CSV table of C-alpha atoms and ligand atoms in Angstrom, one decimal:
chain,number,residue,atom,x,y,z
A,1218,MET,CA,22.3,9.5,-2.3
A,1219,SER,CA,24.8,6.6,-2.9
A,1220,GLU,CA,24.6,4.6,-6.8
A,1221,ILE,CA,21.5,3.5,-7.8
A,1222,THR,CA,21.2,0.0,-8.8
A,1223,THR,CA,18.5,-0.5,-11.3
A,1224,ALA,CA,16.4,-3.8,-11.1
A,1225,ALA,CA,13.6,-1.5,-13.7
A,1226,PRO,CA,12.3,-4.2,-16.1
A,1227,PHE,CA,13.2,-3.6,-19.6
A,1228,ASP,CA,10.4,-5.6,-20.8
A,1229,VAL,CA,7.5,-2.6,-20.8
A,1230,ARG,CA,9.7,-1.2,-23.0
A,1231,ASP,CA,9.1,-1.4,-26.7
A,1232,ARG,CA,5.9,-1.6,-25.9
A,1233,LEU,CA,5.1,1.5,-23.9
A,1234,ALA,CA,7.5,4.0,-26.8
A,1235,GLU,CA,4.7,2.3,-29.4
A,1236,LEU,CA,2.3,3.2,-27.4
A,1237,VAL,CA,3.8,6.8,-26.5
A,1238,ARG,CA,4.9,6.8,-31.0
A,1239,SER,CA,1.0,6.2,-31.7
A,1240,GLY,CA,-0.1,8.9,-29.2
A,1241,THR,CA,-2.8,5.7,-27.5
A,1242,THR,CA,-2.5,3.3,-24.4
A,1243,ASP,CA,-3.2,-0.6,-23.8
A,1244,LEU,CA,-7.5,-0.9,-24.3
A,1245,ALA,CA,-9.5,-2.5,-22.6
A,1246,PRO,CA,-12.0,-4.6,-24.7
A,1247,SER,CA,-15.0,-2.2,-24.0
A,1248,ILE,CA,-16.0,0.3,-21.1
A,1249,LYS,CA,-17.5,-0.8,-18.0
A,1250,GLN,CA,-20.2,0.8,-16.2
A,1251,VAL,CA,-20.3,0.3,-12.0
A,1252,PRO,CA,-23.2,0.8,-10.4
A,1253,LEU,CA,-22.9,3.9,-7.2
A,1254,ASP,CA,-24.2,1.1,-5.0
A,1255,ASP,CA,-21.0,-0.6,-5.6
A,1256,TYR,CA,-19.5,2.4,-3.5
A,1257,ARG,CA,-22.1,3.6,-1.6
A,1258,ASP,CA,-23.5,0.4,-0.5
A,1259,PRO,CA,-23.1,-0.3,3.0
A,1260,GLU,CA,-24.5,-3.7,3.1
A,1261,ARG,CA,-22.5,-4.7,-0.1
A,1262,HIS,CA,-19.3,-2.6,2.3
A,1263,ALA,CA,-19.7,-5.1,5.4
A,1264,GLU,CA,-19.7,-8.1,2.5
A,1265,GLU,CA,-16.4,-6.8,1.1
A,1266,ILE,CA,-14.6,-6.3,4.7
A,1267,GLU,CA,-15.9,-9.6,5.4
A,1268,LYS,CA,-14.8,-12.0,1.6
A,1269,ILE,CA,-12.5,-9.5,1.4
A,1270,PHE,CA,-10.0,-8.0,4.1
A,1271,ARG,CA,-11.2,-10.3,7.3
A,1272,SER,CA,-10.5,-13.2,5.0
A,1273,ARG,CA,-7.3,-13.2,2.9
A,1274,PRO,CA,-3.8,-11.8,3.3
A,1275,LEU,CA,-3.2,-8.3,3.4
A,1276,CYS,CA,-0.2,-6.2,3.3
A,1277,ALA,CA,1.3,-4.8,7.1
A,1278,GLY,CA,3.6,-2.9,4.7
A,1279,PRO,CA,7.2,-3.4,3.8
A,1280,SER,CA,10.0,-5.0,5.5
A,1281,ALA,CA,11.6,-1.2,5.1
A,1282,ALA,CA,9.7,-0.6,7.7
A,1283,ILE,CA,10.9,-1.5,10.3
A,1284,ALA,CA,14.3,-3.1,9.3
A,1285,GLU,CA,16.1,-3.3,12.6
A,1286,ALA,CA,15.4,-5.8,15.9
A,1287,GLY,CA,13.7,-3.8,18.6
A,1288,ASP,CA,12.0,-1.3,15.2
A,1289,PHE,CA,8.0,-1.6,15.4
A,1290,THR,CA,5.1,1.0,13.8
A,1291,VAL,CA,1.3,1.0,14.9
A,1292,ARG,CA,-1.9,1.8,12.3
A,1293,ASP,CA,-5.1,1.7,12.7
A,1294,VAL,CA,-6.9,-0.7,9.3
A,1295,LEU,CA,-10.9,-1.2,9.9
A,1296,ASP,CA,-11.4,-1.7,13.9
A,1297,ARG,CA,-8.0,-2.8,14.3
A,1298,SER,CA,-5.3,-1.0,15.8
A,1299,LEU,CA,-2.1,-3.1,14.8
A,1300,LEU,CA,1.5,-3.0,15.9
A,1301,ILE,CA,3.8,-4.1,13.8
A,1302,THR,CA,7.5,-5.1,15.5
A,1303,ARG,CA,10.1,-6.4,14.2
A,1304,ASP,CA,11.5,-9.2,17.0
A,1305,ASP,CA,14.8,-10.2,18.8
A,1306,ALA,CA,15.3,-13.3,16.1
A,1307,GLY,CA,14.3,-10.5,13.5
A,1308,GLU,CA,11.2,-12.7,12.4
A,1309,ALA,CA,8.5,-9.6,12.2
A,1310,GLN,CA,5.5,-9.3,14.0
A,1311,VAL,CA,1.7,-8.1,13.6
A,1312,LEU,CA,0.0,-7.7,17.1
A,1313,LEU,CA,-3.1,-5.7,18.4
A,1314,ASN,CA,-1.8,-3.3,20.2
A,1315,TYR,CA,-4.4,-4.1,23.4
A,1316,CYS,CA,-2.8,-4.4,26.5
A,1317,THR,CA,-4.4,-7.8,27.7
A,1318,HIS,CA,-4.8,-6.0,31.5
A,1319,ARG,CA,-7.7,-4.0,30.9
A,1320,GLY,CA,-7.3,-3.3,27.0
A,1321,ALA,CA,-5.0,0.3,26.8
A,1322,LEU,CA,-3.2,1.0,24.0
A,1323,ILE,CA,0.5,0.3,24.0
A,1324,ALA,CA,2.4,1.8,21.5
A,1325,GLU,CA,1.6,4.8,19.0
A,1326,GLY,CA,3.4,6.1,16.4
A,1327,GLU,CA,7.4,4.7,15.0
A,1328,GLY,CA,9.7,3.9,16.4
A,1329,CYS,CA,13.1,1.1,18.0
A,1330,ALA,CA,11.9,-0.5,21.1
A,1331,LYS,CA,13.3,-3.5,23.3
A,1332,ARG,CA,10.2,-3.2,25.0
A,1333,HIS,CA,6.4,-1.7,24.9
A,1334,ALA,CA,4.7,-0.6,28.5
A,1335,CYS,CA,1.7,-0.2,28.6
A,1336,PRO,CA,0.8,3.6,29.4
A,1337,TYR,CA,-2.4,2.8,31.8
A,1338,HIS,CA,-0.2,0.4,35.0
A,1339,GLY,CA,3.4,-0.3,33.4
A,1340,TRP,CA,2.9,-4.5,31.7
A,1341,THR,CA,5.3,-4.6,29.4
A,1342,PHE,CA,5.7,-6.3,26.5
A,1343,ASP,CA,8.4,-7.3,24.4
A,1344,PRO,CA,8.3,-7.5,20.4
A,1345,ARG,CA,7.0,-10.5,19.7
A,1346,GLY,CA,4.1,-9.4,22.1
A,1347,THR,CA,5.5,-11.4,25.2
A,1348,LEU,CA,4.3,-10.3,29.0
A,1349,VAL,CA,7.8,-9.7,30.2
A,1350,GLY,CA,6.8,-7.7,33.4
A,1351,ILE,CA,3.9,-6.8,35.6
A,1352,PRO,CA,4.6,-3.9,38.6
A,1353,GLY,CA,3.1,-5.2,41.8
A,1354,ALA,CA,3.3,-8.6,39.9
A,1355,GLU,CA,2.2,-10.5,43.7
A,1356,GLY,CA,-1.1,-8.9,42.6
A,1357,PHE,CA,-1.0,-11.7,39.7
A,1358,ASP,CA,0.7,-14.3,41.3
A,1359,GLU,CA,-2.2,-16.7,40.2
A,1360,LEU,CA,-1.6,-14.8,36.5
A,1361,ASP,CA,-0.3,-17.7,34.0
A,1362,ARG,CA,1.7,-15.3,32.0
A,1363,SER,CA,2.2,-17.3,28.4
A,1364,THR,CA,-1.1,-16.8,28.6
A,1365,ALA,CA,-1.3,-12.7,28.7
A,1366,GLY,CA,0.5,-12.2,25.8
A,1367,LEU,CA,-0.6,-10.1,22.7
A,1368,VAL,CA,-2.6,-11.2,20.4
A,1369,ARG,CA,-0.2,-12.2,17.4
A,1370,LEU,CA,-2.0,-12.4,14.2
A,1371,PRO,CA,-0.8,-15.2,11.2
A,1372,THR,CA,2.2,-13.8,9.6
A,1373,VAL,CA,4.9,-14.0,7.1
A,1374,GLU,CA,7.3,-11.8,5.3
A,1375,ALA,CA,8.5,-12.4,1.5
A,1376,HIS,CA,9.8,-10.3,-1.6
A,1377,GLY,CA,10.1,-7.6,0.8
A,1378,PHE,CA,6.9,-7.2,2.7
A,1379,ILE,CA,5.2,-8.2,5.8
A,1380,TRP,CA,1.9,-9.5,5.0
A,1381,TYR,CA,-0.7,-10.9,7.3
A,1382,MET,CA,-4.9,-12.2,8.5
A,1383,LEU,CA,-6.5,-9.6,10.3
A,1384,ASP,CA,-8.3,-12.7,12.3
A,1385,PRO,CA,-5.5,-14.1,14.5
A,1386,LYS,CA,-7.3,-18.2,13.6
A,1387,GLY,CA,-6.8,-17.7,10.2
A,1388,THR,CA,-3.9,-18.8,8.1
A,1389,ILE,CA,-1.9,-17.6,5.5
A,1390,ASP,CA,-0.8,-18.8,2.1
A,1391,ILE,CA,0.9,-15.9,1.3
A,1392,GLU,CA,2.1,-17.1,-2.4
A,1393,ALA,CA,-1.5,-19.1,-3.0
A,1394,ASP,CA,-2.4,-15.3,-2.7
A,1395,LEU,CA,0.0,-14.1,-5.2
A,1396,GLY,CA,0.8,-16.5,-7.8
A,1397,SER,CA,2.7,-15.3,-10.3
A,1398,PHE,CA,3.1,-11.5,-8.6
A,1399,GLY,CA,5.2,-12.6,-5.6
A,1400,ALA,CA,8.2,-13.6,-8.9
A,1401,GLU,CA,7.5,-9.5,-10.5
A,1402,LEU,CA,7.9,-7.7,-6.5
A,1403,SER,CA,10.8,-9.8,-6.0
A,1404,ARG,CA,12.7,-8.4,-8.9
A,1405,TRP,CA,13.0,-5.4,-7.3
A,1406,GLY,CA,14.9,-6.3,-4.0
A,1407,TYR,CA,12.6,-4.4,-1.8
A,1408,ASP,CA,13.8,-5.8,1.2
A,1409,ALA,CA,17.7,-3.9,0.6
A,1410,PHE,CA,15.9,-0.3,0.5
A,1411,TRP,CA,15.7,2.3,3.2
A,1412,LYS,CA,12.3,4.0,4.7
A,1413,VAL,CA,12.2,8.0,4.4
A,1414,SER,CA,9.4,9.4,5.8
A,1415,THR,CA,5.8,7.8,6.9
A,1416,MET,CA,2.0,9.0,6.6
A,1417,ASP,CA,-0.8,8.2,7.3
A,1418,LEU,CA,-3.7,10.3,6.2
A,1419,GLU,CA,-7.7,9.0,6.4
A,1420,PHE,CA,-10.4,11.5,4.2
A,1421,PRO,CA,-13.7,11.1,2.9
A,1422,GLY,CA,-14.4,8.5,-0.2
A,1423,ASN,CA,-15.2,4.6,-0.5
A,1424,TRP,CA,-11.2,3.0,-1.1
A,1425,LYS,CA,-12.1,1.5,-3.8
A,1426,THR,CA,-11.8,5.6,-5.3
A,1427,THR,CA,-8.3,5.5,-3.5
A,1428,VAL,CA,-6.8,2.3,-4.9
A,1429,GLU,CA,-8.6,3.3,-9.0
A,1430,ALA,CA,-6.5,6.6,-8.5
A,1431,PHE,CA,-3.4,4.8,-8.3
A,1432,SER,CA,-4.4,3.2,-11.6
A,1433,GLU,CA,-4.5,5.8,-14.3
A,1434,THR,CA,-2.4,8.4,-15.2
A,1435,TYR,CA,-5.5,9.8,-17.7
A,1436,HIS,CA,-6.3,12.1,-14.4
A,1437,PHE,CA,-2.3,13.6,-13.9
A,1438,PRO,CA,-2.8,16.8,-16.0
A,1439,TYR,CA,-5.6,17.5,-14.3
A,1440,VAL,CA,-5.0,16.8,-11.0
A,1441,HIS,CA,-1.3,17.2,-10.5
A,1442,GLY,CA,-0.3,19.5,-13.8
A,1443,GLY,CA,0.7,22.1,-11.4
A,1444,SER,CA,3.6,19.7,-9.7
A,1445,ILE,CA,4.4,15.9,-11.2
A,1446,GLY,CA,1.3,16.0,-13.8
A,1447,PRO,CA,4.0,16.5,-16.6
A,1448,GLY,CA,6.5,14.5,-15.5
A,1449,VAL,CA,4.9,11.9,-17.4
A,1450,VAL,CA,2.9,10.7,-20.8
A,1451,SER,CA,-0.6,11.0,-19.0
A,1452,ASN,CA,-2.6,8.3,-20.2
A,1453,THR,CA,-0.2,5.9,-21.6
A,1454,SER,CA,0.3,2.9,-19.9
A,1455,THR,CA,0.9,-0.9,-20.9
A,1456,PHE,CA,-1.4,-2.7,-18.1
A,1457,ASP,CA,0.1,-6.1,-17.1
A,1458,LEU,CA,-2.3,-9.3,-15.2
A,1459,PHE,CA,-0.2,-11.2,-12.4
A,1460,ASP,CA,-2.8,-13.7,-11.1
A,1461,GLY,CA,-5.4,-11.2,-10.7
A,1462,HIS,CA,-3.0,-8.1,-9.8
A,1463,HIS,CA,-1.1,-5.6,-12.2
A,1464,ARG,CA,0.8,-3.7,-13.7
A,1465,LEU,CA,1.3,-0.6,-15.2
A,1466,GLY,CA,4.0,0.5,-17.6
A,1467,ALA,CA,4.0,4.1,-17.2
A,1468,ALA,CA,6.0,6.9,-19.2
A,1469,LEU,CA,7.7,9.1,-18.4
A,1470,ALA,CA,8.2,12.2,-20.0
A,1471,GLN,CA,11.6,11.4,-21.4
A,1472,MET,CA,10.2,8.2,-22.9
A,1473,ARG,CA,9.5,10.7,-25.8
A,1474,ASP,CA,12.9,10.8,-26.7
A,1475,PHE,CA,13.9,7.7,-26.6
A,1476,ALA,CA,10.3,6.9,-29.3
A,1477,ALA,CA,12.0,8.7,-31.1
A,1478,GLY,CA,15.5,7.5,-31.7
A,1479,THR,CA,17.1,10.2,-30.0
A,1480,ILE,CA,18.1,9.0,-26.8
A,1481,ASP,CA,19.4,5.7,-25.3
A,1482,PHE,CA,16.4,3.6,-23.5
A,1483,ASP,CA,16.9,4.5,-19.2
A,1484,PRO,CA,14.3,2.6,-18.1
A,1485,ASP,CA,14.5,4.6,-14.6
A,1486,TRP,CA,13.8,8.3,-15.9
A,1487,GLN,CA,11.7,6.9,-19.1
A,1488,THR,CA,9.0,4.3,-17.2
A,1489,SER,CA,8.0,3.9,-13.6
A,1490,LEU,CA,5.7,0.6,-12.9
A,1491,LEU,CA,3.1,1.0,-11.1
A,1492,TYR,CA,1.5,-1.7,-9.3
A,1493,TRP,CA,-1.7,-3.3,-7.2
A,1494,LYS,CA,-1.9,-6.0,-5.1
A,1495,CYS,CA,-5.3,-6.8,-4.8
A,1496,PRO,CA,-6.7,-5.7,-2.2
A,1497,ASP,CA,-4.3,-2.7,-0.6
A,1498,LEU,CA,-1.1,-2.3,-1.4
A,1499,MET,CA,-0.6,0.1,-4.5
A,1500,LEU,CA,3.8,0.5,-5.1
A,1501,ALA,CA,4.8,3.2,-7.9
A,1502,ASN,CA,8.1,2.6,-8.9
A,1503,THR,CA,10.7,5.7,-8.8
A,1504,PRO,CA,14.2,6.7,-10.6
A,1505,PHE,CA,15.5,6.8,-6.2
A,1506,GLY,CA,12.7,4.4,-4.6
A,1507,VAL,CA,9.5,3.6,-4.3
A,1508,GLU,CA,6.7,5.0,-2.8
A,1509,VAL,CA,4.2,1.9,-1.0
A,1510,VAL,CA,1.1,3.1,-0.6
A,1511,GLN,CA,-1.6,1.1,1.5
A,1512,ILE,CA,-5.0,2.1,1.1
A,1513,THR,CA,-7.4,0.4,3.6
A,1514,PRO,CA,-11.6,0.8,4.2
A,1515,THR,CA,-12.8,2.0,7.7
A,1516,LEU,CA,-15.9,0.1,8.4
A,1517,ASP,CA,-17.7,3.6,7.3
A,1518,VAL,CA,-18.7,2.9,3.3
A,1519,GLY,CA,-17.3,6.5,2.9
A,1520,ARG,CA,-14.4,6.4,4.6
A,1521,THR,CA,-10.7,5.9,3.6
A,1522,ARG,CA,-7.1,5.1,5.3
A,1523,LEU,CA,-4.7,5.8,3.5
A,1524,ARG,CA,0.0,5.1,5.3
A,1525,HIS,CA,2.5,6.1,2.7
A,1526,THR,CA,5.6,4.5,2.4
A,1527,MET,CA,8.0,6.1,0.6
A,1528,LEU,CA,11.8,3.9,0.5
A,1529,ALA,CA,14.9,4.6,-1.2
A,1530,ARG,CA,17.1,2.5,-3.0
A,1531,SER,CA,19.5,2.2,-0.2
A,1532,ALA,CA,20.4,3.4,3.2
A,1533,PRO,CA,22.5,6.8,3.2
A,1534,THR,CA,25.9,6.7,4.2
A,1535,THR,CA,26.1,10.3,4.9
A,1536,ASP,CA,24.0,13.3,6.3
A,1537,GLU,CA,23.9,15.3,3.0
A,1538,GLU,CA,22.0,12.1,1.2
A,1539,ARG,CA,20.0,11.5,3.5
A,1540,GLU,CA,18.2,15.4,3.6
A,1541,VAL,CA,18.7,14.4,-0.7
A,1542,ALA,CA,16.6,11.1,-0.1
A,1543,GLU,CA,13.8,13.1,2.2
A,1544,VAL,CA,13.6,16.2,-0.3
A,1545,MET,CA,13.0,14.1,-3.0
A,1546,SER,CA,10.6,12.2,-0.9
A,1547,TYR,CA,8.5,15.8,-0.8
A,1548,PRO,CA,6.4,15.5,-4.3
A,1549,ALA,CA,5.0,12.4,-4.6
A,1550,ALA,CA,3.9,13.0,-0.7
A,1551,ASP,CA,2.3,15.8,-1.9
A,1552,ALA,CA,0.8,15.3,-4.8
A,1553,ILE,CA,-1.3,13.1,-2.8
A,1554,ARG,CA,-2.0,15.0,0.1
A,1555,LEU,CA,-3.3,18.4,-1.7
A,1556,GLU,CA,-3.8,16.7,-5.0
A,1557,ASP,CA,-5.1,13.7,-5.0
A,1558,VAL,CA,-7.1,13.3,-2.0
A,1559,PRO,CA,-8.8,17.0,-2.0
A,1560,THR,CA,-10.2,15.7,-5.6
A,1561,LEU,CA,-11.2,12.4,-4.2
A,1562,ALA,CA,-13.4,14.3,-1.5
A,1563,THR,CA,-15.2,15.5,-4.6
A,1564,CYS,CA,-15.3,12.7,-5.4
A,1565,ALA,CA,-17.0,10.5,-2.6
A,1566,ARG,CA,-20.0,12.7,-2.7
A,1567,GLY,CA,-20.8,12.3,-6.6
A,1568,LEU,CA,-20.4,8.4,-5.8
A,1569,ALA,CA,-22.8,9.2,-2.7
A,1570,GLU,CA,-25.0,11.5,-3.7
A,1571,GLY,CA,-25.4,10.5,-7.2
A,1572,GLU,CA,-28.5,10.4,-9.1
A,1573,HIS,CA,-26.3,9.2,-12.2
A,1574,GLY,CA,-26.6,5.4,-11.6
A,1575,TYR,CA,-22.8,4.7,-13.0
A,1576,ALA,CA,-19.1,5.3,-12.6
A,1577,THR,CA,-17.6,4.6,-16.1
A,1578,ILE,CA,-14.6,3.2,-16.7
A,1579,GLY,CA,-13.1,3.7,-19.9
A,1580,ARG,CA,-11.6,1.4,-21.6
A,1581,ASN,CA,-7.8,3.2,-21.4
A,1582,GLU,CA,-8.7,3.0,-17.8
A,1583,PRO,CA,-8.3,-1.2,-18.0
A,1584,GLY,CA,-6.3,-1.6,-14.0
A,1585,VAL,CA,-9.1,0.4,-13.0
A,1586,GLN,CA,-11.5,-2.2,-14.4
A,1587,ASN,CA,-9.4,-5.0,-12.8
A,1588,ILE,CA,-10.0,-3.6,-9.7
A,1589,HIS,CA,-14.0,-4.1,-9.4
A,1590,ASN,CA,-13.3,-7.3,-11.6
A,1591,GLN,CA,-11.2,-8.4,-9.1
A,1592,VAL,CA,-13.8,-6.6,-6.1
A,1593,ALA,CA,-16.4,-9.2,-7.1
A,1594,ARG,CA,-13.8,-12.4,-8.1
A,1595,LEU,CA,-13.6,-12.4,-4.5
A,1596,LEU,CA,-16.8,-11.8,-3.3
A,1597,GLY,CA,-18.2,-14.6,-5.4
B,1821,FES,S1,-4.4,-2.2,30.5
B,1821,FES,FE1,-2.2,-1.5,30.4
B,1821,FES,S2,-1.4,-2.2,32.1
B,1821,FES,FE2,-3.5,-2.5,32.5
B,1822,FE2,FE1,-2.6,10.8,-8.5
């Protein structure tokens, strides 16, 4: 890979070294007990969907996932199929992926296309969603084509990500939503990163349990003990809030040597900053790039979707660099698919079927506590 230009912040360094030396972690003031119904009550779930997912800005994905004009990717979010594109003017668009003729899904997967032809009768749309072609056009000579484009959702691109509202009539104010978190995101220059791979998963469990799993390193020795776990000093993290969104500074194994004063500081190999942008975006920075993890509910209180996009810090310049980037992405994706998800599927049973009343979030899990605090705040 080309030379890494590090943007990893130094402001967690000394706090994290002190936590490693003293064998502790940033602590919340008290434990938090979350009623099991918060994970399994369909009415509560419907309220979360309406007040959080249908009325607040969500993340369509990293800008780097559709870097060039014509690039597109298709995702399901709740009960919507989204066609996310970059148009000829370079603007990101989030379109409803439903043909305006009779509703067929226009596109699937990801790729690059100047035109999207509906597989049913061949109506053709450009990456802005404009209807540009109708086979047998005389059959539709009365149709005002300007009213038959794909539905465009309110969309804005900022800080290396594409943000949108699921409600076509909504208005989006991403800076108000991000607050001080926007500047923290911008420090990384994510818009210049390069997409290595995309993985989509759907599995049992309430969406919050998956967000929780990306907000602590407490589980690493148990769930990831045979893979990525030894690279992390588990249960040892700084915690900071940015207007409700949060950042964990996780200690990597080499932080032990820096904390002991035997090596110089190297942010990439000693710290990993993990972010939660409420409600649907998690970031895990690695020495090579960043894992972008998008977590959304389904209409079913007990099923979750996850999209994992691996970004490298820069585009490869040779085939060999490309291969290295791909190989480097495997352990992170495998840890989610083969370790986190099967564990979360068992949590899904315990939270749905359990008679123990509450899940208990420790003082050592301030990120997990914050997820529940923010959801409660947004539900009012
Ligand atoms: S449904 Fe798309 S062209 Fe007919
Ligand atoms: Fe994990």
